[in-house]
XYZ file of C-alpha atoms in Angstrom:
768
model
C 9.859 19.270 18.979
C 11.547 21.462 16.429
C 13.584 24.355 17.760
C 14.157 27.682 16.062
C 17.383 26.288 14.578
C 15.532 23.228 13.253
C 12.930 25.461 11.629
C 15.754 27.506 10.120
C 17.381 24.377 8.665
C 14.044 23.232 7.265
C 13.294 26.674 5.827
C 16.722 26.866 4.191
C 16.412 23.384 2.736
C 12.884 23.987 1.387
C 13.702 27.426 0.008
C 16.781 26.075 -1.788
C 14.789 23.126 -3.150
C 11.978 25.398 -4.331
C 14.491 27.746 -5.997
C 16.177 24.782 -7.682
C 12.808 23.631 -9.048
C 11.984 27.143 -10.276
C 15.367 27.562 -11.974
C 15.029 24.135 -13.581
C 11.557 25.092 -14.822
C 12.771 28.452 -16.129
C 15.506 26.669 -18.097
C 13.466 23.683 -19.346
C 10.503 25.761 -20.523
C 12.776 27.688 -22.906
C 13.895 24.528 -24.740
C 11.961 23.825 -27.964
C 11.885 20.101 -27.223
C 9.872 20.777 -24.036
C 7.476 23.317 -25.476
C 4.546 20.880 -25.597
C 5.100 19.953 -21.952
C 4.963 23.486 -20.569
C 2.460 25.018 -23.019
C 0.129 22.132 -23.964
C -3.058 24.153 -23.641
C -2.094 26.428 -26.516
C -1.225 23.441 -28.735
C -4.538 21.712 -28.014
C -6.321 24.898 -29.093
C -4.228 25.222 -32.239
C -2.851 28.595 -31.120
C 0.839 27.680 -30.842
C 3.367 26.094 -33.185
C 6.756 24.578 -32.504
C 9.093 27.501 -31.685
C 11.759 26.297 -34.138
C 10.826 24.609 -37.407
C 13.888 25.422 -39.453
C 17.590 26.056 -39.069
C 20.232 23.855 -37.531
C 19.062 20.508 -36.187
C 20.270 21.359 -32.702
C 17.924 24.385 -32.615
C 14.967 22.044 -32.693
C 16.016 20.701 -29.316
C 17.997 23.430 -27.543
C 17.369 27.164 -27.333
C 20.542 28.894 -28.547
C 19.225 32.427 -28.054
C 21.229 33.725 -25.094
C 19.010 36.774 -24.666
C 15.972 34.644 -23.816
C 17.774 33.270 -20.757
C 18.102 36.779 -19.364
C 14.290 36.905 -19.117
C 13.887 33.506 -17.477
C 11.589 34.955 -14.788
C 9.196 36.681 -17.183
C 6.664 33.867 -16.673
C 5.650 35.461 -13.362
C 4.445 38.840 -14.664
C 3.018 37.074 -17.723
C 0.915 34.890 -15.431
C -0.426 37.935 -13.584
C -1.085 40.187 -16.580
C -4.053 38.389 -18.162
C -7.269 40.230 -17.120
C -9.948 38.258 -15.301
C -12.558 38.439 -18.098
C -10.025 37.221 -20.639
C -8.981 34.458 -18.261
C -12.607 33.319 -17.933
C -12.915 33.112 -21.714
C -9.591 31.312 -21.919
C -9.879 28.816 -19.058
C -13.468 28.889 -17.816
C -15.143 30.117 -14.653
C -14.179 27.056 -12.598
C -10.494 27.824 -12.995
C -10.890 31.522 -12.190
C -12.959 30.869 -9.074
C -10.447 28.242 -7.976
C -7.789 30.985 -8.085
C -10.033 33.183 -5.959
C -9.646 30.685 -3.112
C -6.011 31.794 -2.882
C -7.041 35.447 -3.134
C -9.526 34.880 -0.314
C -6.724 33.426 1.805
C -4.558 36.477 1.189
C -7.435 38.861 1.960
C -8.148 37.097 5.251
C -4.628 36.484 6.531
C -2.605 39.548 5.488
C -4.404 41.968 7.888
C -4.697 39.259 10.571
C -0.948 38.543 10.386
C -0.018 42.210 10.723
C -2.394 42.734 13.658
C -1.345 39.507 15.404
C 2.346 40.431 15.259
C 1.633 43.932 16.526
C -0.636 42.857 19.390
C -0.331 39.178 20.334
C 3.382 38.496 19.827
C 4.465 41.139 22.418
C 1.755 39.924 24.816
C 2.908 36.304 24.548
C 6.661 36.933 24.495
C 6.891 39.085 27.599
C 6.189 36.204 29.994
C 8.081 33.198 31.334
C 5.244 30.821 32.117
C 6.556 27.815 30.164
C 9.775 27.826 32.143
C 7.808 27.232 35.365
C 5.247 24.707 34.042
C 7.564 21.687 33.715
C 6.711 21.087 30.034
C 8.943 20.477 27.017
C 9.060 23.589 24.837
C 11.208 25.497 22.340
C 11.913 29.248 21.983
C 9.218 29.464 19.292
C 6.621 28.362 21.846
C 7.308 31.520 23.855
C 5.439 33.345 21.084
C 2.311 31.281 21.775
C -0.583 31.665 24.154
C 0.935 28.901 26.335
C 3.460 31.427 27.638
C 0.743 33.601 29.221
C 0.188 32.970 32.970
C -2.986 31.168 34.013
C -5.843 33.543 34.748
C -3.923 36.550 33.442
C -5.779 39.621 32.241
C -3.565 39.449 29.149
C -5.995 36.904 27.725
C -8.300 39.844 26.974
C -5.995 40.582 24.005
C -6.599 37.070 22.664
C -10.359 37.414 23.191
C -10.376 40.704 21.306
C -8.290 39.148 18.546
C -10.780 36.264 18.249
C -13.577 38.770 17.618
C -11.490 40.661 15.071
C -10.592 37.421 13.253
C -14.236 36.292 13.205
C -15.737 39.519 11.922
C -12.996 40.125 9.370
C -13.183 36.555 8.030
C -16.974 36.718 7.749
C -16.772 40.065 5.965
C -14.270 38.728 3.420
C -16.313 35.550 2.891
C -19.512 37.539 2.377
C -17.923 39.835 -0.203
C -16.319 36.874 -2.023
C -19.593 34.924 -2.054
C -21.356 37.976 -3.483
C -18.669 38.506 -6.144
C -18.595 34.859 -7.199
C -22.396 34.596 -7.299
C -22.530 37.585 -9.652
C -19.708 36.087 -11.728
C -21.619 32.813 -12.021
C -24.868 34.510 -13.053
C -23.064 36.666 -15.645
C -21.206 33.615 -16.931
C -24.406 31.585 -17.331
C -26.166 34.510 -19.019
C -23.354 35.088 -21.516
C -22.434 31.443 -22.048
C -22.763 29.978 -25.518
C -25.343 27.329 -26.301
C -24.520 23.960 -24.711
C -26.429 20.641 -24.775
C -26.738 20.467 -20.981
C -28.713 23.738 -20.953
C -31.561 21.914 -22.709
C -31.188 18.447 -21.197
C -32.395 16.692 -18.066
C -31.280 13.332 -16.679
C -34.229 11.137 -15.711
C -33.555 8.203 -13.385
C -35.475 5.383 -11.732
C -37.885 5.015 -14.623
C -40.502 2.459 -13.501
C -40.779 -0.682 -15.668
C -43.809 -1.124 -17.902
C -44.894 -4.527 -19.280
C -46.271 -2.959 -22.442
C -43.502 -0.528 -23.393
C -39.756 -0.486 -23.635
C -37.766 2.138 -21.718
C -37.384 4.273 -24.841
C -41.089 4.170 -25.664
C -42.035 4.785 -22.059
C -39.838 7.883 -21.826
C -41.171 9.328 -25.056
C -44.745 8.639 -24.058
C -44.338 10.121 -20.569
C -42.800 13.383 -21.713
C -45.076 13.889 -24.697
C -48.018 13.597 -22.320
C -46.618 15.630 -19.413
C -44.433 18.136 -21.300
C -46.188 18.277 -24.680
C -45.092 21.801 -25.619
C -41.449 21.494 -24.641
C -40.277 17.893 -25.073
C -37.914 17.530 -28.046
C -36.098 14.188 -27.951
C -34.516 11.670 -25.628
C -31.689 9.224 -25.453
C -31.845 6.148 -23.267
C -28.780 5.053 -21.339
C -27.018 1.806 -22.216
C -24.849 -0.374 -20.032
C -21.802 -0.315 -22.301
C -19.171 -0.692 -19.573
C -17.875 -4.037 -20.845
C -17.728 -2.668 -24.386
C -15.836 0.392 -23.149
C -13.326 -1.874 -21.390
C -12.771 -3.824 -24.597
C -12.272 -0.619 -26.590
C -9.736 0.629 -24.023
C -7.940 -2.718 -23.978
C -7.763 -2.720 -27.770
C -6.342 0.808 -27.723
C -3.564 -0.251 -25.321
C -2.732 -3.241 -27.510
C -2.584 -0.931 -30.530
C -0.114 1.307 -28.676
C 2.156 -1.687 -28.055
C 1.849 -2.743 -31.686
C 2.818 0.768 -32.819
C 5.783 0.696 -30.436
C 7.131 -2.612 -31.776
C 6.529 -1.615 -35.396
C 8.489 1.591 -34.841
C 11.214 -0.404 -33.142
C 11.374 -2.787 -36.104
C 11.509 0.089 -38.595
C 14.554 1.450 -36.778
C 16.280 -1.936 -36.738
C 14.947 -4.139 -39.589
C 17.656 -6.747 -39.034
C 15.977 -8.087 -35.894
C 12.295 -8.798 -35.243
C 11.191 -7.586 -31.793
C 9.989 -10.213 -29.306
C 7.915 -10.215 -26.145
C 6.706 -12.654 -23.510
C 3.047 -13.574 -23.269
C 2.866 -13.655 -19.469
C 2.358 -11.002 -16.805
C 3.661 -7.551 -17.864
C 5.627 -9.166 -20.679
C 8.123 -10.557 -18.156
C 6.951 -14.162 -17.941
C 5.693 -16.871 -20.289
C 6.912 -18.023 -23.673
C 8.808 -15.679 -26.005
C 6.977 -14.810 -29.250
C 7.238 -12.396 -32.150
C 5.891 -9.125 -30.703
C 4.310 -7.747 -33.881
C 2.504 -10.979 -34.745
C 1.418 -11.456 -31.118
C -0.163 -8.011 -30.787
C -1.779 -8.290 -34.223
C -3.465 -11.521 -33.148
C -4.475 -10.035 -29.782
C -6.011 -6.982 -31.478
C -7.883 -9.217 -33.898
C -9.204 -11.357 -31.039
C -10.293 -8.334 -29.005
C -11.850 -6.840 -32.144
C -14.080 -9.889 -32.520
C -15.093 -9.696 -28.866
C -15.809 -6.003 -29.291
C -18.017 -6.609 -32.329
C -20.022 -9.271 -30.470
C -20.421 -7.077 -27.423
C -21.445 -4.128 -29.612
C -24.192 -6.221 -31.224
C -25.338 -7.387 -27.816
C -25.585 -3.846 -26.427
C -27.399 -2.612 -29.512
C -29.968 -5.410 -29.728
C -30.434 -6.710 -26.178
C -33.214 -4.850 -24.283
C -31.534 -5.838 -21.011
C -28.639 -3.548 -21.894
C -30.938 -0.546 -21.495
C -30.733 1.149 -18.099
C -33.895 2.690 -16.566
C -32.519 6.184 -17.161
C -32.512 8.631 -20.046
C -31.251 12.021 -21.143
C -34.307 14.065 -22.151
C -33.865 17.230 -24.219
C -36.323 20.107 -24.493
C -37.067 22.806 -27.010
C -36.034 25.560 -24.590
C -33.963 26.186 -21.517
C -37.154 27.201 -19.748
C -38.747 23.813 -20.411
C -35.644 21.993 -19.194
C -35.501 24.139 -16.037
C -39.138 23.413 -15.202
C -38.592 19.669 -15.613
C -35.282 19.520 -13.732
C -36.568 21.495 -10.744
C -40.013 19.943 -10.223
C -41.471 16.614 -9.069
C -42.816 14.669 -12.041
C -45.352 12.315 -10.415
C -47.224 11.817 -7.144
C -44.686 9.103 -6.292
C -41.482 10.977 -5.351
C -39.299 7.873 -5.812
C -39.802 7.419 -9.575
C -39.176 9.618 -12.622
C -36.496 11.510 -10.718
C -35.120 14.454 -12.674
C -31.967 16.505 -12.322
C -29.898 18.731 -14.565
C -27.795 16.650 -16.920
C -24.035 17.200 -16.659
C -22.430 18.562 -19.771
C -21.502 15.669 -22.114
C -17.771 15.756 -21.347
C -18.539 15.744 -17.600
C -20.583 12.526 -17.633
C -19.025 9.565 -15.843
C -20.553 6.855 -18.004
C -19.548 3.851 -15.898
C -21.882 4.842 -13.070
C -24.976 5.439 -15.173
C -25.497 1.681 -15.346
C -25.682 1.327 -11.538
C -29.281 0.603 -10.413
C -30.668 3.647 -8.658
C -32.092 1.554 -5.789
C -28.592 0.334 -4.867
C -27.138 3.826 -4.396
C -28.257 4.121 -0.760
C -26.650 0.785 0.114
C -23.449 1.770 -1.685
C -23.240 5.051 0.227
C -23.747 3.244 3.527
C -20.932 0.820 2.680
C -18.600 3.696 1.790
C -19.513 5.588 4.972
C -18.461 2.561 7.051
C -15.316 2.029 4.953
C -14.387 5.700 5.271
C -14.749 5.521 9.046
C -12.350 2.584 9.262
C -9.942 4.260 6.832
C -9.793 7.243 9.183
C -9.393 4.965 12.171
C -6.524 2.882 10.779
C -4.698 5.895 9.366
C -4.127 7.036 12.943
C -1.173 4.610 13.103
C 0.955 6.237 10.352
C -0.067 9.687 11.587
C 1.199 8.813 15.062
C 4.429 7.522 13.514
C 4.867 10.889 11.805
C 4.423 12.613 15.162
C 7.119 10.426 16.689
C 9.547 11.919 14.164
C 8.508 15.417 15.213
C 8.936 14.820 18.946
C 12.391 13.354 19.447
C 13.057 15.357 22.592
C 10.058 13.844 24.322
C 11.088 10.331 23.269
C 14.613 10.975 24.554
C 13.212 11.387 28.046
C 11.276 8.116 27.858
C 13.928 6.158 25.863
C 17.331 7.528 26.916
C 19.352 4.916 24.964
C 18.457 6.701 21.691
C 19.933 9.966 22.892
C 23.515 9.599 21.451
C 22.178 9.134 17.914
C 19.520 11.805 18.157
C 21.828 14.404 19.655
C 23.965 14.664 16.488
C 23.153 18.264 15.590
C 22.670 18.020 11.843
C 20.717 14.760 12.043
C 18.480 16.176 14.744
C 17.812 19.392 12.832
C 17.119 17.506 9.602
C 14.809 14.976 11.240
C 12.799 17.462 13.257
C 12.769 20.279 10.730
C 12.197 18.399 7.493
C 11.450 14.696 7.922
C 8.029 14.988 9.662
C 6.657 17.171 6.872
C 7.934 14.968 4.069
C 6.772 11.800 5.886
C 3.266 13.217 6.234
C 3.191 14.172 2.566
C 4.311 10.660 1.549
C 1.584 9.043 3.652
C -1.007 11.286 1.972
C 0.101 10.636 -1.632
C -2.156 7.639 -2.288
C -5.103 8.974 -0.297
C -6.817 11.022 -3.078
C -6.797 7.941 -5.340
C -8.418 5.835 -2.605
C -11.052 8.474 -1.903
C -11.844 8.906 -5.611
C -12.359 5.137 -5.904
C -14.741 5.294 -2.935
C -16.671 8.171 -4.511
C -16.982 6.276 -7.782
C -18.326 3.278 -5.893
C -21.044 5.527 -4.437
C -22.448 5.950 -7.956
C -22.092 9.664 -8.729
C -22.637 10.298 -12.426
C -20.389 13.252 -13.254
C -16.698 14.007 -12.939
C -17.442 17.296 -11.192
C -19.646 15.672 -8.536
C -17.044 12.927 -8.053
C -14.357 15.534 -7.431
C -16.560 17.503 -5.035
C -17.453 14.353 -3.065
C -13.821 13.215 -2.934
C -12.771 16.701 -1.810
C -15.300 16.532 1.014
C -13.928 13.168 2.177
C -10.352 14.378 1.902
C -11.104 17.460 3.996
C -12.731 15.343 6.721
C -9.706 13.053 6.667
C -7.255 15.953 6.903
C -9.228 17.465 9.765
C -9.338 14.322 11.894
C -6.088 12.591 10.964
C -3.690 15.401 10.105
C -4.953 18.130 12.419
C -6.575 16.460 15.437
C -4.396 13.333 15.481
C -1.250 15.405 15.079
C -2.264 17.656 17.962
C -3.374 14.874 20.325
C -0.719 12.268 19.488
C 1.972 14.934 19.207
C 1.185 16.483 22.578
C 1.051 13.012 24.179
C 4.505 12.120 22.822
C 5.985 15.497 23.749
C 4.750 15.408 27.317
C 5.048 11.633 27.783
C 7.127 11.815 30.947
C 5.033 14.651 32.319
C 1.847 12.605 31.850
C 3.378 9.664 33.719
C 4.194 11.792 36.775
C 1.101 14.015 36.834
C -2.335 13.503 38.326
C -5.244 12.939 35.964
C -6.753 16.297 36.927
C -3.771 18.173 35.477
C -3.688 16.345 32.118
C -6.234 18.694 30.407
C -4.089 21.672 31.417
C -0.953 20.023 29.999
C -2.786 19.270 26.726
C -3.946 22.885 26.635
C -0.349 24.026 26.987
C 0.852 21.550 24.360
C -1.640 22.296 21.561
C -0.123 25.688 20.659
C 3.303 24.048 20.548
C 2.267 21.819 17.607
C 2.594 24.887 15.412
C 6.233 23.910 14.809
C 5.184 20.594 13.256
C 2.651 22.284 10.993
C 5.244 24.872 9.974
C 7.512 22.079 8.696
C 4.577 20.576 6.774
C 3.647 23.940 5.233
C 7.201 24.419 3.986
C 7.375 20.937 2.448
C 3.908 20.882 0.910
C 3.145 24.561 0.396
C 6.580 25.760 -0.730
C 8.539 22.873 -2.241
C 5.401 21.048 -3.368
C 4.062 24.050 -5.270
C 7.451 24.588 -6.932
C 7.386 20.929 -7.953
C 3.936 21.469 -9.468
C 5.244 24.007 -11.962
C 8.288 21.869 -12.831
C 5.998 19.041 -14.065
C 8.746 16.448 -13.829
C 6.496 13.397 -14.283
C 4.667 14.725 -17.411
C 8.054 15.837 -18.809
C 9.538 12.337 -18.510
C 6.447 10.547 -19.816
C 6.091 12.902 -22.785
C 9.626 12.244 -23.965
C 9.274 8.485 -23.442
C 6.065 8.450 -25.493
C 7.626 10.732 -28.080
C 10.557 8.355 -28.384
C 8.694 5.049 -28.534
C 5.071 5.653 -29.642
C 4.662 8.918 -31.538
C 4.390 8.625 -35.316
C 1.920 11.379 -36.265
C 0.910 14.810 -35.015
C -2.200 13.250 -33.490
C -0.001 10.821 -31.562
C 2.081 13.744 -30.345
C -1.066 15.539 -29.153
C -2.171 12.470 -27.233
C 1.301 12.180 -25.666
C 0.864 15.601 -24.080
C -0.501 15.435 -20.563
C -1.914 18.866 -19.746
C -3.670 17.591 -16.639
C -6.238 19.630 -14.743
C -6.660 21.407 -11.427
C -7.523 18.132 -9.621
C -10.030 19.851 -7.356
C -10.497 16.683 -5.301
C -6.927 16.819 -3.951
C -5.856 20.476 -4.187
C -8.865 22.221 -2.622
C -8.841 20.216 0.656
C -5.127 20.963 1.013
C -5.910 24.671 0.730
C -8.632 24.240 3.342
C -6.085 22.698 5.702
C -4.104 25.951 5.468
C -7.252 27.954 6.229
C -7.838 25.717 9.251
C -4.279 26.058 10.516
C -4.234 29.814 9.946
C -7.525 30.460 11.740
C -6.749 28.104 14.641
C -3.252 29.440 15.278
C -3.874 33.120 14.473
C -4.824 33.856 18.081
C -2.741 31.033 19.565
C 0.678 30.946 17.824
C 0.871 33.824 15.306
C 4.403 32.787 14.276
C 2.800 30.272 11.868
C 0.942 32.920 9.830
C 3.816 34.231 7.624
C 4.473 30.698 6.367
C 0.835 30.435 5.283
C 0.992 33.819 3.556
C 3.975 32.647 1.501
C 1.959 29.590 0.453
C -1.111 31.565 -0.651
C 0.908 34.128 -2.622
C 3.278 31.634 -4.247
C 0.522 29.128 -5.081
C -1.635 31.855 -6.642
C 1.123 32.822 -9.099
C 2.019 29.209 -9.935
C -1.538 27.993 -10.477
C -2.438 31.082 -12.508
C 0.462 30.243 -14.812
C -0.622 26.597 -15.001
C -4.240 27.495 -15.754
C -3.185 29.836 -18.561
C -0.597 27.588 -20.193
C -1.027 23.999 -19.039
C -4.260 22.732 -17.520
C -7.009 21.657 -19.886
C -10.064 21.457 -17.653
C -12.275 18.490 -18.531
C -15.567 20.096 -17.513
C -17.171 23.423 -16.624
C -19.521 23.563 -13.632
C -19.723 27.376 -13.444
C -18.175 27.469 -9.931
C -20.697 25.027 -8.474
C -18.115 24.050 -5.863
C -17.967 27.445 -4.138
C -20.681 26.759 -1.495
C -18.569 23.817 -0.300
C -15.456 26.002 -0.154
C -17.352 28.637 1.832
C -18.775 26.030 4.212
C -15.384 24.499 4.953
C -13.834 27.873 5.783
C -16.759 28.544 8.137
C -16.151 25.133 9.745
C -12.484 26.025 10.274
C -13.521 29.330 11.862
C -15.902 27.624 14.301
C -13.267 25.004 15.190
C -10.777 27.786 15.943
C -13.300 29.474 18.237
C -14.075 26.262 20.141
C -10.390 25.396 20.555
C -9.651 28.879 21.871
C -12.555 28.462 24.293
C -11.018 25.211 25.552
C -7.586 26.777 25.863
C -8.976 29.644 27.911
C -10.656 27.217 30.290
C -7.495 25.134 30.734
C -5.643 28.366 31.515
C -8.044 29.303 34.341
C -9.773 32.113 32.452
C -13.291 30.690 32.748
C -14.928 34.129 32.658
C -14.173 34.172 28.930
C -16.605 31.290 28.285
C -19.815 33.324 27.780
C -17.917 35.883 25.722
C -16.436 33.240 23.401
C -19.638 31.161 23.132
C -21.221 34.072 21.277
C -18.783 33.673 18.369
C -19.776 30.159 17.161
C -23.433 31.147 17.371
C -22.888 34.308 15.330
C -20.694 32.432 12.830
C -23.316 29.720 12.318
C -26.009 32.355 11.868
C -23.799 34.043 9.260
C -23.360 30.696 7.475
C -27.151 30.138 7.339
C -27.685 33.677 6.072
C -25.170 33.207 3.237
C -26.633 29.795 2.433
C -30.127 31.237 2.047
C -28.912 34.385 0.295
C -26.449 32.984 -2.247
C -26.579 29.182 -2.509
C -29.824 28.963 -4.556
C -27.917 30.529 -7.462
C -25.584 27.495 -7.393
C -28.223 24.750 -7.276
C -31.151 26.122 -9.290
C -31.466 28.006 -12.547
C -33.862 30.993 -12.470
C -36.779 30.566 -14.899
C -36.660 34.295 -15.687
C -33.044 34.039 -16.871
C -33.831 30.926 -18.903
C -36.782 32.613 -20.624
C -34.762 35.748 -21.401
C -31.985 33.714 -22.985
C -34.429 31.594 -24.983
C -36.251 34.678 -26.278
C -33.013 36.409 -27.260
C -31.707 33.306 -28.993
C -34.925 32.780 -30.988
C -34.809 36.396 -32.131
C -31.199 36.087 -33.276
C -31.448 32.605 -34.843
C -35.091 31.890 -35.705
C -34.204 28.986 -38.023
C -31.702 27.227 -35.785
C -32.161 23.435 -35.824
C -31.922 22.595 -32.133
C -32.855 18.970 -32.688
C -29.922 18.408 -35.014
C -27.647 20.257 -32.609
C -28.632 18.012 -29.721
C -28.600 14.786 -31.739
C -26.429 12.194 -30.009
C -24.881 14.725 -27.632
C -25.381 12.201 -24.867
C -24.510 9.101 -26.820
C -22.003 6.850 -25.050
C -18.482 7.582 -26.415
C -17.993 3.962 -27.552
C -20.804 4.476 -30.072
C -19.117 7.463 -31.665
C -16.659 7.468 -34.539
C -12.912 7.679 -34.098
C -12.881 11.378 -34.867
C -15.759 12.160 -32.543
C -18.402 12.162 -35.324
C -21.776 10.784 -34.309
C -22.391 7.563 -36.203
C -25.262 6.137 -34.214
C -28.707 7.230 -33.218
C -30.342 5.899 -30.121
C -33.924 6.814 -30.910
C -35.934 7.200 -34.047
C -35.830 10.927 -34.762
C -38.967 11.291 -36.869
C -40.169 14.822 -37.199
C -43.330 15.572 -35.264
C -43.434 19.341 -35.519
C -47.043 19.636 -36.563
C -49.933 20.875 -34.491
C -51.022 17.396 -33.432
C -48.533 15.519 -31.275
C -48.879 11.757 -31.606
C -47.626 9.806 -28.626
C -45.855 6.510 -29.420
C -47.101 3.794 -27.069
C -47.811 0.089 -26.789
C -50.149 0.397 -23.807
C -53.393 -1.572 -23.925
C -55.159 1.275 -22.147
C -55.058 4.569 -24.068
C -56.812 6.874 -21.619
C -53.805 9.183 -21.471
C -52.762 8.800 -25.103
C -54.115 11.322 -27.647
C -53.941 8.925 -30.594
C -52.498 5.691 -31.942
C -48.707 5.758 -32.248
C -47.604 6.371 -35.808
C -44.408 4.307 -35.338
C -43.181 1.525 -33.099
C -40.664 2.612 -30.465
C -37.411 0.751 -30.082
C -34.545 0.472 -27.695
C -32.169 -0.503 -30.451
C -29.538 1.746 -31.866
C -30.517 2.792 -35.364
C -27.358 2.030 -37.281
C -26.510 0.539 -40.635
C -25.480 -3.113 -40.669
C -21.992 -2.139 -41.812
C -21.460 -0.303 -38.541
C -21.982 -3.508 -36.614
C -18.916 -4.993 -38.258
C -16.683 -2.238 -36.917
């Protein structure tokens, strides 16, 4: 295990690396050539121009103003100065509430850290239990609960600290939940008009032999919501068409690249190979090849477009239904539509930019099977990931392996190598093993069939948190303690093994400290440096960019990536709460993470990230629930530690805490969570009334037209060129329901027009 010197080496290395990243960022962000990399959000909003547009040519690439370098750290106060209300208007509520996760961490752990160092550290340090227990330990472990004698009355301090941690954490969580709930309600009340406020997604529409999906939807809602139904848009399976459009776009990028290359060197025509990745196959003229490929894909695209438009089988039994008011949409989204609860299922539609179109074509009946498959796959993913996690622990426990494998001792005993391996390598190895995991989990979530980017990120975050809990936390503790005490286990009776594990668990704090420094210090500094987007922007700028639009597309502002960042934060909550009463020495490292990450991500949200959707902080109940889970886990682990240390009388005292914590969770769930899953009808009616008074002649139908049209059916500039349904005006007193049913018992009158599932477009559009 890592000693105090190893931790010092790791801390020095990570601090120097983080400082190097920050200095590199401070220098690179001042260069005009990098301005679009470090301030893309302002460019996308048209609120920032190139810093140098005239003068010497070198000034367009390098900042020659020496005075600006003296203020290279001014990005920090600038990131903190923007008021919260202005930040909400600038970046959205999701981004602001995401930052409050870091604030919550600081609110919880700053007082706990101070109290733990004043109370628990002296209690733990003034003993010599580890020296008499025949276990492998380091000086840091003398600060842990393992150094307190079995059955000692000193454990009362740890019991008291557990109560303080529980009540303080619950108080902070309650206040934060209350604040964020009020922020969400104010945000929704003041938010501008959006299509999703008036729209409901209807799924599992039952087939009808007499009517198409489009006609059936219109008929159903005109009958059952006659005063509020406005229009609808059926969903099309355009996945193949979308793939062709994307493939054509990539081919066009290659054609632009080779044309630009030829313009720079007209004496030689560029060539490429027709095989895999342009590395194999016959050599051909690149420009002619990509022209022919684009033409061929264009023909396939046109055929597929006609097929989607005219083939009734391309229509999915789902539709986006829009209403005349928010109140009407809220009633529909939050009620059961028929006596059969498995058909005509309604839910709030995601905002148009949040829709994940590929999954709308998945049959609703297959979703349960898909989720079962993913549940099994996720179990085996967790199971097989134990192997690399155990390998990581072997790097963190060289002293234990030395005792079992003495022939490795000469190599391991080299001081610098030992300090580097134990203080830095385990953390970086763990981070490397986790790099590809968010991509795998996102693929699994997409396979489950979720229909919005926000729900995909929330589901992936949930999987990632479960994975981190079992594989990073539990596996590290169990496998790490087994490797550390390997020789002790082999020469100890089975009855004493639980006690040895109890002594070893607090000692794993040193491993987690190395991980926090790698991921939470160096990793966060690397986030602000944006090395990958910097390199890719300049490569695209060099080879592909010809116009300002091309330059905009070359920028990669990115987003918060809630699916990967939030579970990592939750791991720090888990570690902090578990080790607060066990090994308080870990807490300052977590505080540095929360403070540093808050400043960095606030800067990124203001200047860089361009969030792709706005869910109005819908993820906060999950954040709250995971912190509560971490708190309960910390209580149960402390209970187990007390029992292994012969302080069984603490059991009834500690059992109260999980019960109280769970009761607190249920109270918050009932008190606050409804505001995150349902929209109050009173608020909807107030907003509708106010809007009608301010804009009595507003054409809502025109505003909503084609808001939920698949992107492949929209023009290049985002203009709506297609209409899914026939938008005849039926604003009169008598509502005529379009239907082809033979029985008209539920139909007021004969339909005045034939419904259709075809896109209403001019013939010229089909030749696109």
